């Protein structure tokens, strides 16, 4: 992010005014765009508010910006001497992808504001939990001789082979490199399935609550969603049957192991029943399985795909929750017809994924240090989970209740008294902590998802303290 140069002789307010003027002239801040409040911009640029007041005053005097009571400061609607400009607001409201949910946008804005938040909202691994040294070792020691043309949109063949071996060894899934599609993460697998295998108006069943609720992606594609309640055993196959009868659902999306957000694991019997039910109805199951290898028990819970004998399951996974989300490496194991269709779509979308992360991932999956890394990751996540649970018991013993997750990155926390989600989130932000209100996942009000994986280990207790403070303030307001 740009900041004024304190060594420069030009006064800070002038540097800021020049910078904003340049962005306005380049069209990066088109006429009508809202500028941050003086206080907010001062915080972002690390200067006094009076410096921003002076910079804005300067721009107002030159007719570049205007401030109207009640609506803040904007770039002037009609700038003398500027070419006619497109009305970007009209365009940005169009397109096929709906904007993200307001709560998610609010959390993202807060986390990008530069203010020092403890982030219990982000469901990624903290940087120190990734196999950074191994990745550096691969980049330093392995010779890279691959041709850098457009690759195979289905994915780099050595990576597909490594994924097939990994799935066989770690998840008991039979796959060949032909039945694997490399994606830029599970998110892209979900997107491809939605865009290429479903049509507007189709009905699907998803878990309720679920990560998928927070994906406007389904709504953008015109898909009708029906929620399967999640209990400690997972979802009820009878409910799937009922949805099929009533709404002709065409697919069932499940995250059966350490489900996001509840952390529950569908029992092995339930998995077999669900598969059986979907086979009888002739509808596919999308099994989203990013967390299973974080299991704190000796064995990771088995996937539905391991017992799929008829090709009913589209199995998706990724390196995001076990190695590094920034590598953007995911995969799908599915029948050939599906893989061919989705690879063809990749060809239209982006000609497939960049070769570099695929090359790194192929080496990482084959590396002898992967198993010890996973071992260390599980130990660290368990320690973090216990620190968070201990702090919650200590700070909020009577106010909240939760089950200890047996794996995954998140703790699903019920607030015993009634609170308004948006008030709790606001108070959280004011206290310097971020978390995700349960309604984002489709849950009734009164739940939050707290991630123990992303913030530094030292910040977990402090984050819970801040959350406790926010909750107490919210309870006293109602
Ligand atoms: C259940 C679930 N599926 C998919 C994703 C997307 O992950 P990625 O695209 O990084 O693999 C997430 C991310 O949090 C998730 O929780």
Short mmCIF file of C-alpha atoms and ligand atoms in Angstrom, two decimals:
data_model
loop_
_atom_site.label_atom_id
_atom_site.label_comp_id
_atom_site.label_asym_id
_atom_site.label_seq_id
_atom_site.Cartn_x
_atom_site.Cartn_y
_atom_site.Cartn_z
CA UNK A 1 0.00 0.00 0.00
CA UNK A 2 1.23 3.48 -0.88
CA UNK A 3 2.39 5.63 2.03
CA UNK A 4 3.83 9.17 2.04
CA UNK A 5 7.61 9.37 2.18
CA UNK A 6 8.70 11.02 5.42
CA UNK A 7 12.22 11.71 4.05
CA UNK A 8 10.76 13.74 1.17
CA UNK A 9 10.80 17.52 1.60
CA UNK A 10 7.27 17.87 0.16
CA UNK A 11 4.84 18.22 3.08
CA UNK A 12 2.88 15.04 3.89
CA UNK A 13 -0.53 16.59 3.14
CA UNK A 14 0.76 17.68 -0.30
CA UNK A 15 2.13 14.21 -1.08
CA UNK A 16 -1.25 12.72 -0.16
CA UNK A 17 -3.16 15.28 -2.23
CA UNK A 18 -0.80 14.63 -5.20
CA UNK A 19 -1.24 10.89 -4.86
CA UNK A 20 -5.05 11.14 -4.79
CA UNK A 21 -5.05 13.59 -7.67
CA UNK A 22 -2.96 11.19 -9.73
CA UNK A 23 -5.32 8.29 -8.99
CA UNK A 24 -8.29 10.46 -9.96
CA UNK A 25 -6.66 11.53 -13.25
CA UNK A 26 -5.73 7.93 -14.09
CA UNK A 27 -9.37 6.92 -13.64
CA UNK A 28 -8.56 4.61 -10.72
CA UNK A 29 -10.88 6.75 -8.63
CA UNK A 30 -13.55 7.67 -11.19
CA UNK A 31 -15.97 10.59 -10.67
CA UNK A 32 -18.46 9.77 -7.95
CA UNK A 33 -16.21 7.33 -6.06
CA UNK A 34 -16.36 7.48 -2.31
CA UNK A 35 -13.16 8.40 -0.48
CA UNK A 36 -12.41 7.03 3.00
CA UNK A 37 -13.26 9.18 6.00
CA UNK A 38 -10.44 11.41 7.22
CA UNK A 39 -9.97 9.27 10.32
CA UNK A 40 -9.85 6.03 8.35
CA UNK A 41 -7.41 7.30 5.74
CA UNK A 42 -5.23 8.77 8.48
CA UNK A 43 -5.13 5.33 10.13
CA UNK A 44 -4.32 3.60 6.82
CA UNK A 45 -1.51 6.00 5.93
CA UNK A 46 -0.14 6.34 9.45
CA UNK A 47 -0.51 10.14 9.61
CA UNK A 48 -2.48 12.55 11.79
CA UNK A 49 -6.08 13.24 10.91
CA UNK A 50 -5.24 16.94 10.49
CA UNK A 51 -2.88 15.99 7.61
CA UNK A 52 -5.76 14.34 5.75
CA UNK A 53 -8.05 17.30 6.53
CA UNK A 54 -5.48 19.54 4.84
CA UNK A 55 -5.03 17.19 1.85
CA UNK A 56 -8.79 16.97 1.30
CA UNK A 57 -9.09 20.72 1.69
CA UNK A 58 -6.50 21.14 -1.05
CA UNK A 59 -8.34 18.80 -3.43
CA UNK A 60 -11.69 20.44 -2.61
CA UNK A 61 -10.22 23.84 -3.45
CA UNK A 62 -9.05 22.55 -6.85
CA UNK A 63 -12.53 21.13 -7.55
CA UNK A 64 -11.42 17.49 -7.59
CA UNK A 65 -13.46 16.29 -4.64
CA UNK A 66 -16.55 17.40 -2.77
CA UNK A 67 -17.84 16.72 0.72
CA UNK A 68 -21.57 16.59 1.36
CA UNK A 69 -23.09 16.48 4.82
CA UNK A 70 -24.15 12.92 5.58
CA UNK A 71 -22.54 11.29 2.56
CA UNK A 72 -18.83 11.81 3.18
CA UNK A 73 -16.24 12.81 0.60
CA UNK A 74 -16.42 11.86 -3.07
CA UNK A 75 -14.58 12.50 -6.29
CA UNK A 76 -16.57 15.25 -8.08
CA UNK A 77 -19.28 13.94 -10.39
CA UNK A 78 -18.22 16.11 -13.33
CA UNK A 79 -14.59 16.91 -13.59
CA UNK A 80 -13.76 19.79 -15.85
CA UNK A 81 -11.39 18.77 -18.63
CA UNK A 82 -11.89 15.04 -18.17
CA UNK A 83 -13.03 12.80 -21.01
CA UNK A 84 -16.54 11.30 -20.75
CA UNK A 85 -16.19 8.24 -18.57
CA UNK A 86 -18.14 4.99 -18.37
CA UNK A 87 -20.55 4.75 -15.47
CA UNK A 88 -18.75 1.94 -13.72
CA UNK A 89 -21.44 1.56 -11.10
CA UNK A 90 -23.83 0.33 -13.78
CA UNK A 91 -21.29 -2.23 -14.96
CA UNK A 92 -20.18 -3.47 -11.56
CA UNK A 93 -23.77 -4.19 -10.60
CA UNK A 94 -24.08 -6.47 -13.63
CA UNK A 95 -22.30 -9.69 -14.54
CA UNK A 96 -23.15 -13.20 -13.51
CA UNK A 97 -21.40 -13.37 -10.13
CA UNK A 98 -23.24 -11.87 -7.19
CA UNK A 99 -21.16 -9.92 -4.67
CA UNK A 100 -20.05 -11.72 -1.51
CA UNK A 101 -22.28 -11.71 1.55
CA UNK A 102 -22.24 -8.37 3.43
CA UNK A 103 -20.82 -9.96 6.61
CA UNK A 104 -17.95 -11.48 4.63
CA UNK A 105 -17.23 -8.18 2.89
CA UNK A 106 -17.26 -6.39 6.25
CA UNK A 107 -14.80 -8.90 7.71
CA UNK A 108 -12.53 -8.66 4.67
CA UNK A 109 -12.57 -4.86 4.74
CA UNK A 110 -11.69 -4.88 8.44
CA UNK A 111 -8.84 -7.36 7.95
CA UNK A 112 -7.44 -5.31 5.05
CA UNK A 113 -7.82 -1.97 6.84
CA UNK A 114 -4.36 -2.14 8.34
CA UNK A 115 -5.83 -2.06 11.87
CA UNK A 116 -4.29 -4.69 14.14
CA UNK A 117 -7.04 -7.35 14.37
CA UNK A 118 -6.69 -10.80 15.87
CA UNK A 119 -8.13 -12.88 13.11
CA UNK A 120 -10.26 -15.79 14.30
CA UNK A 121 -12.38 -15.51 11.14
CA UNK A 122 -9.88 -16.67 8.55
CA UNK A 123 -10.03 -20.43 8.02
CA UNK A 124 -6.48 -20.77 6.68
CA UNK A 125 -3.28 -22.07 8.22
CA UNK A 126 -0.98 -19.59 9.96
CA UNK A 127 2.20 -19.06 7.90
CA UNK A 128 4.27 -21.07 10.40
CA UNK A 129 2.01 -24.12 9.91
CA UNK A 130 2.88 -24.47 6.22
CA UNK A 131 5.81 -26.65 5.05
CA UNK A 132 7.76 -23.56 4.08
CA UNK A 133 11.21 -25.05 4.41
CA UNK A 134 10.31 -28.03 2.28
CA UNK A 135 8.89 -25.76 -0.41
CA UNK A 136 12.09 -23.68 -0.39
CA UNK A 137 14.16 -26.87 -0.56
CA UNK A 138 12.18 -28.07 -3.59
CA UNK A 139 12.61 -24.76 -5.38
CA UNK A 140 16.33 -24.69 -4.61
CA UNK A 141 17.30 -28.30 -5.24
CA UNK A 142 14.99 -29.71 -7.87
CA UNK A 143 15.96 -28.95 -11.47
CA UNK A 144 13.12 -27.38 -13.42
CA UNK A 145 13.15 -28.49 -17.06
CA UNK A 146 9.50 -28.24 -18.02
CA UNK A 147 8.47 -26.49 -21.25
CA UNK A 148 6.60 -23.30 -20.38
CA UNK A 149 3.87 -23.43 -23.00
CA UNK A 150 0.17 -23.77 -22.31
CA UNK A 151 -0.08 -26.99 -20.37
CA UNK A 152 -2.74 -29.67 -20.27
CA UNK A 153 -5.93 -28.01 -18.89
CA UNK A 154 -6.60 -31.23 -16.96
CA UNK A 155 -3.38 -30.60 -15.05
CA UNK A 156 0.36 -31.37 -15.10
CA UNK A 157 0.63 -35.15 -15.58
CA UNK A 158 3.28 -35.78 -12.86
CA UNK A 159 1.05 -33.92 -10.40
CA UNK A 160 -2.01 -35.92 -11.43
CA UNK A 161 -0.02 -39.14 -10.86
CA UNK A 162 1.22 -37.86 -7.48
CA UNK A 163 -2.35 -36.95 -6.46
CA UNK A 164 -3.61 -40.39 -7.53
CA UNK A 165 -0.93 -42.08 -5.37
CA UNK A 166 -1.61 -39.70 -2.47
CA UNK A 167 -5.35 -40.41 -2.59
CA UNK A 168 -4.71 -44.15 -2.70
CA UNK A 169 -2.26 -44.10 0.23
CA UNK A 170 -3.86 -41.47 2.46
CA UNK A 171 -7.56 -41.79 1.66
CA UNK A 172 -8.04 -45.31 0.29
CA UNK A 173 -9.37 -43.89 -3.00
CA UNK A 174 -8.64 -45.73 -6.27
CA UNK A 175 -7.80 -43.20 -8.96
CA UNK A 176 -5.56 -42.93 -12.00
CA UNK A 177 -4.07 -39.78 -13.47
CA UNK A 178 -6.84 -39.92 -16.11
CA UNK A 179 -9.53 -39.58 -13.47
CA UNK A 180 -7.91 -36.58 -11.74
CA UNK A 181 -8.48 -32.94 -12.61
CA UNK A 182 -6.12 -30.39 -11.08
CA UNK A 183 -7.91 -27.21 -9.98
CA UNK A 184 -6.89 -23.98 -8.29
CA UNK A 185 -8.41 -25.24 -5.02
CA UNK A 186 -11.68 -26.84 -3.88
CA UNK A 187 -13.41 -23.55 -4.54
CA UNK A 188 -12.72 -23.90 -8.25
CA UNK A 189 -13.87 -27.52 -8.21
CA UNK A 190 -17.19 -26.36 -6.70
CA UNK A 191 -17.41 -23.58 -9.28
CA UNK A 192 -16.77 -25.92 -12.22
CA UNK A 193 -19.34 -28.42 -10.98
CA UNK A 194 -21.91 -25.68 -10.54
CA UNK A 195 -21.27 -24.03 -13.89
CA UNK A 196 -20.76 -27.10 -16.05
CA UNK A 197 -22.87 -29.88 -14.56
CA UNK A 198 -25.88 -27.93 -13.29
CA UNK A 199 -28.27 -25.53 -15.01
CA UNK A 200 -30.24 -22.50 -13.77
CA UNK A 201 -33.32 -23.68 -11.89
CA UNK A 202 -31.75 -26.98 -10.77
CA UNK A 203 -32.23 -27.94 -7.14
CA UNK A 204 -29.42 -29.30 -4.94
CA UNK A 205 -29.16 -30.33 -1.30
CA UNK A 206 -26.43 -28.84 0.87
CA UNK A 207 -25.69 -29.25 4.55
CA UNK A 208 -27.23 -26.71 6.88
CA UNK A 209 -25.23 -25.01 8.26
CA UNK A 210 -22.48 -25.27 5.68
CA UNK A 211 -19.58 -23.50 4.02
CA UNK A 212 -21.65 -23.62 0.84
CA UNK A 213 -24.16 -21.17 2.29
CA UNK A 214 -21.49 -18.55 2.23
CA UNK A 215 -20.96 -19.14 -1.48
CA UNK A 216 -23.18 -16.77 -3.47
CA UNK A 217 -21.77 -18.83 -6.35
CA UNK A 218 -24.79 -21.14 -6.21
CA UNK A 219 -27.24 -18.26 -6.26
CA UNK A 220 -25.34 -16.60 -9.10
CA UNK A 221 -25.80 -19.79 -11.12
CA UNK A 222 -29.55 -19.76 -10.38
CA UNK A 223 -29.35 -22.98 -8.33
CA UNK A 224 -32.08 -23.65 -5.76
CA UNK A 225 -30.64 -24.72 -2.39
CA UNK A 226 -32.28 -27.07 0.10
CA UNK A 227 -30.65 -27.45 3.50
CA UNK A 228 -30.03 -30.84 5.12
CA UNK A 229 -29.80 -30.36 8.90
CA UNK A 230 -26.41 -31.54 10.27
CA UNK A 231 -26.38 -33.43 13.56
CA UNK A 232 -23.52 -35.24 15.30
CA UNK A 233 -23.76 -38.14 12.80
CA UNK A 234 -24.01 -35.95 9.72
CA UNK A 235 -27.08 -35.62 7.51
CA UNK A 236 -30.13 -37.88 7.39
CA UNK A 237 -30.51 -39.92 4.16
CA UNK A 238 -34.31 -39.88 4.60
CA UNK A 239 -34.21 -36.11 4.24
CA UNK A 240 -32.32 -36.54 0.94
CA UNK A 241 -35.06 -38.88 -0.26
CA UNK A 242 -37.74 -36.38 0.80
CA UNK A 243 -35.98 -33.53 -1.06
CA UNK A 244 -35.71 -35.72 -4.14
CA UNK A 245 -39.44 -36.44 -4.04
CA UNK A 246 -40.44 -32.84 -3.41
CA UNK A 247 -37.89 -30.87 -5.42
CA UNK A 248 -36.14 -33.41 -7.71
CA UNK A 249 -32.75 -32.42 -6.31
CA UNK A 250 -30.00 -33.17 -8.83
CA UNK A 251 -26.95 -33.34 -6.53
CA UNK A 252 -26.00 -33.54 -2.87
CA UNK A 253 -23.05 -31.47 -1.64
CA UNK A 254 -21.42 -32.79 1.53
CA UNK A 255 -18.36 -31.99 3.63
CA UNK A 256 -18.54 -35.12 5.78
CA UNK A 257 -15.22 -34.90 7.67
CA UNK A 258 -14.76 -32.07 10.21
CA UNK A 259 -17.52 -30.24 8.50
CA UNK A 260 -17.14 -26.51 8.04
CA UNK A 261 -18.43 -24.87 10.23
CA UNK A 262 -19.73 -27.44 12.77
CA UNK A 263 -16.62 -29.69 12.90
CA UNK A 264 -18.78 -32.83 12.89
CA UNK A 265 -17.72 -36.10 11.27
CA UNK A 266 -20.35 -38.18 9.52
CA UNK A 267 -20.25 -41.71 10.92
CA UNK A 268 -19.08 -44.53 8.62
CA UNK A 269 -22.57 -46.10 8.68
CA UNK A 270 -24.14 -42.79 7.73
CA UNK A 271 -21.71 -42.40 4.85
CA UNK A 272 -22.67 -45.83 3.51
CA UNK A 273 -26.39 -45.06 3.92
CA UNK A 274 -26.08 -41.69 2.17
CA UNK A 275 -24.18 -43.25 -0.72
CA UNK A 276 -26.70 -46.06 -0.98
CA UNK A 277 -29.58 -43.60 -0.99
CA UNK A 278 -28.01 -41.39 -3.69
CA UNK A 279 -27.16 -44.44 -5.83
CA UNK A 280 -30.78 -45.58 -5.65
CA UNK A 281 -32.01 -42.12 -6.63
CA UNK A 282 -29.36 -41.87 -9.37
CA UNK A 283 -27.98 -38.54 -8.12
CA UNK A 284 -24.30 -37.72 -7.60
CA UNK A 285 -22.68 -36.80 -4.31
CA UNK A 286 -20.08 -34.03 -4.27
CA UNK A 287 -17.75 -34.91 -1.42
CA UNK A 288 -15.74 -31.88 -0.34
CA UNK A 289 -12.95 -33.23 1.88
CA UNK A 290 -10.32 -30.60 2.66
CA UNK A 291 -9.87 -31.30 6.38
CA UNK A 292 -9.70 -35.07 6.92
CA UNK A 293 -5.88 -35.25 7.15
CA UNK A 294 -5.91 -32.84 10.08
CA UNK A 295 -7.56 -35.53 12.24
CA UNK A 296 -6.39 -35.49 15.87
CA UNK A 297 -7.19 -39.20 16.18
CA UNK A 298 -4.87 -41.93 14.92
CA UNK A 299 -6.72 -42.52 11.67
CA UNK A 300 -8.33 -39.93 9.44
CA UNK A 301 -12.07 -40.56 8.93
CA UNK A 302 -12.59 -42.44 5.65
CA UNK A 303 -14.14 -40.67 2.67
CA UNK A 304 -17.39 -41.74 0.98
CA UNK A 305 -15.40 -41.98 -2.26
CA UNK A 306 -13.47 -44.96 -0.84
CA UNK A 307 -16.68 -47.06 -0.89
CA UNK A 308 -18.03 -45.66 -4.17
CA UNK A 309 -18.12 -48.57 -6.62
CA UNK A 310 -20.39 -46.98 -9.26
CA UNK A 311 -18.76 -43.61 -9.85
CA UNK A 312 -21.48 -41.67 -8.00
CA UNK A 313 -19.09 -39.49 -6.01
CA UNK A 314 -17.24 -36.41 -7.26
CA UNK A 315 -14.44 -36.21 -4.71
CA UNK A 316 -12.72 -32.85 -4.19
CA UNK A 317 -9.71 -31.98 -2.07
CA UNK A 318 -6.90 -29.47 -1.87
CA UNK A 319 -3.59 -28.56 -0.27
CA UNK A 320 -5.11 -25.46 1.34
CA UNK A 321 -5.85 -26.83 4.80
CA UNK A 322 -2.89 -29.19 5.06
CA UNK A 323 -0.07 -27.31 3.36
CA UNK A 324 -0.61 -23.82 1.93
CA UNK A 325 -3.75 -22.13 0.63
CA UNK A 326 -1.63 -19.73 -1.44
CA UNK A 327 -0.33 -22.54 -3.64
CA UNK A 328 -3.90 -22.75 -4.99
CA UNK A 329 -3.69 -26.45 -5.70
CA UNK A 330 -6.78 -28.62 -5.53
CA UNK A 331 -8.09 -31.70 -7.27
CA UNK A 332 -11.14 -33.63 -8.25
CA UNK A 333 -11.36 -37.41 -8.62
CA UNK A 334 -14.35 -38.25 -10.80
CA UNK A 335 -15.54 -40.42 -13.72
CA UNK A 336 -13.80 -39.73 -17.04
CA UNK A 337 -16.82 -38.12 -18.70
CA UNK A 338 -16.93 -35.49 -15.95
CA UNK A 339 -13.18 -34.89 -15.97
CA UNK A 340 -13.23 -34.43 -19.77
CA UNK A 341 -16.12 -31.95 -19.60
CA UNK A 342 -14.54 -29.91 -16.83
CA UNK A 343 -11.09 -29.93 -18.50
CA UNK A 344 -12.73 -28.60 -21.63
CA UNK A 345 -14.26 -25.81 -19.53
CA UNK A 346 -10.83 -25.03 -18.06
CA UNK A 347 -9.57 -24.63 -21.62
CA UNK A 348 -12.20 -21.93 -22.17
CA UNK A 349 -11.66 -20.28 -18.80
CA UNK A 350 -7.90 -19.97 -18.43
CA UNK A 351 -6.08 -22.75 -20.35
CA UNK A 352 -5.43 -24.47 -17.03
CA UNK A 353 -3.36 -23.67 -13.98
CA UNK A 354 0.12 -22.14 -13.96
CA UNK A 355 2.80 -24.81 -14.13
CA UNK A 356 4.90 -23.55 -11.18
CA UNK A 357 2.56 -24.33 -8.26
CA UNK A 358 1.72 -27.64 -9.94
CA UNK A 359 5.38 -28.53 -10.20
CA UNK A 360 5.98 -27.61 -6.53
CA UNK A 361 2.89 -29.56 -5.44
CA UNK A 362 3.99 -32.67 -7.37
CA UNK A 363 7.32 -32.65 -5.53
CA UNK A 364 5.68 -31.86 -2.20
CA UNK A 365 3.22 -34.74 -2.46
CA UNK A 366 6.06 -37.16 -3.31
CA UNK A 367 8.38 -35.79 -0.62
CA UNK A 368 9.38 -37.96 2.34
CA UNK A 369 8.94 -34.88 4.53
CA UNK A 370 5.19 -34.67 3.85
CA UNK A 371 4.26 -37.30 6.46
CA UNK A 372 6.31 -35.65 9.27
CA UNK A 373 4.85 -32.28 8.22
CA UNK A 374 1.29 -33.62 8.58
CA UNK A 375 2.21 -35.10 11.95
CA UNK A 376 3.53 -31.74 13.19
CA UNK A 377 0.53 -29.91 11.74
CA UNK A 378 -1.92 -32.13 13.61
CA UNK A 379 -0.01 -31.65 16.89
CA UNK A 380 0.07 -27.87 16.44
CA UNK A 381 -3.62 -27.66 15.55
CA UNK A 382 -4.52 -29.80 18.56
CA UNK A 383 -2.50 -27.53 20.84
CA UNK A 384 -4.19 -24.47 19.36
CA UNK A 385 -7.63 -26.02 19.70
CA UNK A 386 -6.94 -26.73 23.39
CA UNK A 387 -5.68 -23.21 24.03
CA UNK A 388 -8.81 -21.78 22.43
CA UNK A 389 -11.15 -24.16 24.26
CA UNK A 390 -9.40 -23.47 27.59
CA UNK A 391 -9.68 -19.71 27.10
CA UNK A 392 -13.37 -19.98 26.16
CA UNK A 393 -14.10 -22.08 29.27
CA UNK A 394 -12.23 -19.64 31.46
CA UNK A 395 -13.68 -16.46 29.98
CA UNK A 396 -17.16 -17.51 28.96
CA UNK A 397 -17.87 -20.80 30.74
CA UNK A 398 -21.57 -20.05 31.22
CA UNK A 399 -22.13 -17.94 28.16
CA UNK A 400 -21.10 -20.36 25.41
CA UNK A 401 -21.14 -24.08 24.70
CA UNK A 402 -19.31 -26.16 22.11
CA UNK A 403 -18.13 -29.66 21.22
CA UNK A 404 -14.40 -30.12 20.96
CA UNK A 405 -13.65 -30.71 17.25
CA UNK A 406 -11.59 -33.87 16.60
CA UNK A 407 -9.88 -32.28 13.60
CA UNK A 408 -10.18 -29.34 11.24
CA UNK A 409 -9.37 -25.69 11.83
CA UNK A 410 -12.52 -24.33 13.44
CA UNK A 411 -14.50 -24.34 16.65
CA UNK A 412 -18.28 -23.97 16.34
CA UNK A 413 -19.51 -22.09 19.31
CA UNK A 414 -23.09 -21.66 20.51
CA UNK A 415 -23.94 -18.54 22.46
CA UNK A 416 -26.32 -19.53 25.19
CA UNK A 417 -28.24 -16.23 25.26
CA UNK A 418 -29.90 -14.50 22.34
CA UNK A 419 -27.66 -11.99 20.56
CA UNK A 420 -27.89 -10.14 17.30
CA UNK A 421 -25.17 -11.31 14.91
CA UNK A 422 -24.41 -7.91 13.44
CA UNK A 423 -24.11 -6.30 16.89
CA UNK A 424 -21.76 -9.00 18.05
CA UNK A 425 -19.62 -8.64 14.92
CA UNK A 426 -19.55 -4.84 15.28
CA UNK A 427 -18.49 -5.11 18.90
CA UNK A 428 -15.90 -7.69 17.91
CA UNK A 429 -14.47 -5.32 15.29
CA UNK A 430 -14.45 -2.46 17.79
CA UNK A 431 -12.57 -4.69 20.23
CA UNK A 432 -10.02 -5.76 17.60
CA UNK A 433 -11.12 -9.33 16.90
CA UNK A 434 -12.63 -10.94 13.79
CA UNK A 435 -14.80 -14.09 13.68
CA UNK A 436 -17.62 -15.35 11.49
CA UNK A 437 -21.24 -15.10 12.63
CA UNK A 438 -23.04 -18.43 12.19
CA UNK A 439 -25.75 -16.95 9.97
CA UNK A 440 -23.16 -16.67 7.18
CA UNK A 441 -23.28 -20.48 7.09
CA UNK A 442 -27.08 -20.55 7.19
CA UNK A 443 -27.26 -21.29 10.96
CA UNK A 444 -29.83 -19.75 13.29
CA UNK A 445 -28.56 -16.60 15.05
CA UNK A 446 -26.47 -17.26 18.14
CA UNK A 447 -23.54 -19.22 16.72
CA UNK A 448 -20.05 -18.13 15.76
CA UNK A 449 -17.18 -19.90 14.01
CA UNK A 450 -13.83 -19.29 15.62
CA UNK A 451 -10.73 -20.48 13.78
CA UNK A 452 -7.73 -21.54 15.85
CA UNK A 453 -5.47 -22.05 12.84
CA UNK A 454 -4.75 -18.62 11.42
CA UNK A 455 -3.65 -16.25 14.18
CA UNK A 456 -0.34 -16.74 15.93
CA UNK A 457 -0.46 -19.15 18.85
CA UNK A 458 0.18 -16.29 21.29
CA UNK A 459 -2.81 -14.38 19.96
CA UNK A 460 -5.41 -17.09 20.47
CA UNK A 461 -6.05 -16.35 24.15
CA UNK A 462 -5.97 -12.60 23.57
CA UNK A 463 -8.44 -13.09 20.69
CA UNK A 464 -10.80 -15.04 22.92
CA UNK A 465 -10.50 -12.31 25.60
CA UNK A 466 -11.51 -9.72 23.02
CA UNK A 467 -14.34 -11.93 21.78
CA UNK A 468 -15.52 -12.37 25.39
CA UNK A 469 -15.47 -8.60 25.87
CA UNK A 470 -17.47 -8.11 22.64
CA UNK A 471 -20.00 -10.73 23.71
CA UNK A 472 -20.43 -9.18 27.16
CA UNK A 473 -20.99 -5.76 25.57
CA UNK A 474 -23.53 -7.24 23.14
CA UNK A 475 -25.39 -9.03 25.93
CA UNK A 476 -25.52 -5.87 28.02
CA UNK A 477 -26.97 -3.94 25.04
CA UNK A 478 -29.89 -6.33 24.56
C1 LIG B 1 -15.45 -26.98 3.13
C2 LIG B 1 -14.59 -26.14 2.26
N1 LIG B 1 -14.56 -26.39 0.94
C3 LIG B 1 -13.79 -25.67 0.12
C4 LIG B 1 -13.05 -24.62 0.55
C5 LIG B 1 -12.20 -23.84 -0.44
O1 LIG B 1 -10.85 -24.09 -0.20
P1 LIG B 1 -9.70 -24.02 -1.30
O2 LIG B 1 -10.29 -23.46 -2.55
O3 LIG B 1 -8.66 -23.14 -0.72
O4 LIG B 1 -9.23 -25.43 -1.49
C6 LIG B 1 -13.07 -24.29 1.91
C7 LIG B 1 -12.31 -23.14 2.41
O5 LIG B 1 -12.38 -22.76 3.55
C8 LIG B 1 -13.85 -25.08 2.78
O6 LIG B 1 -13.89 -24.83 4.09
#
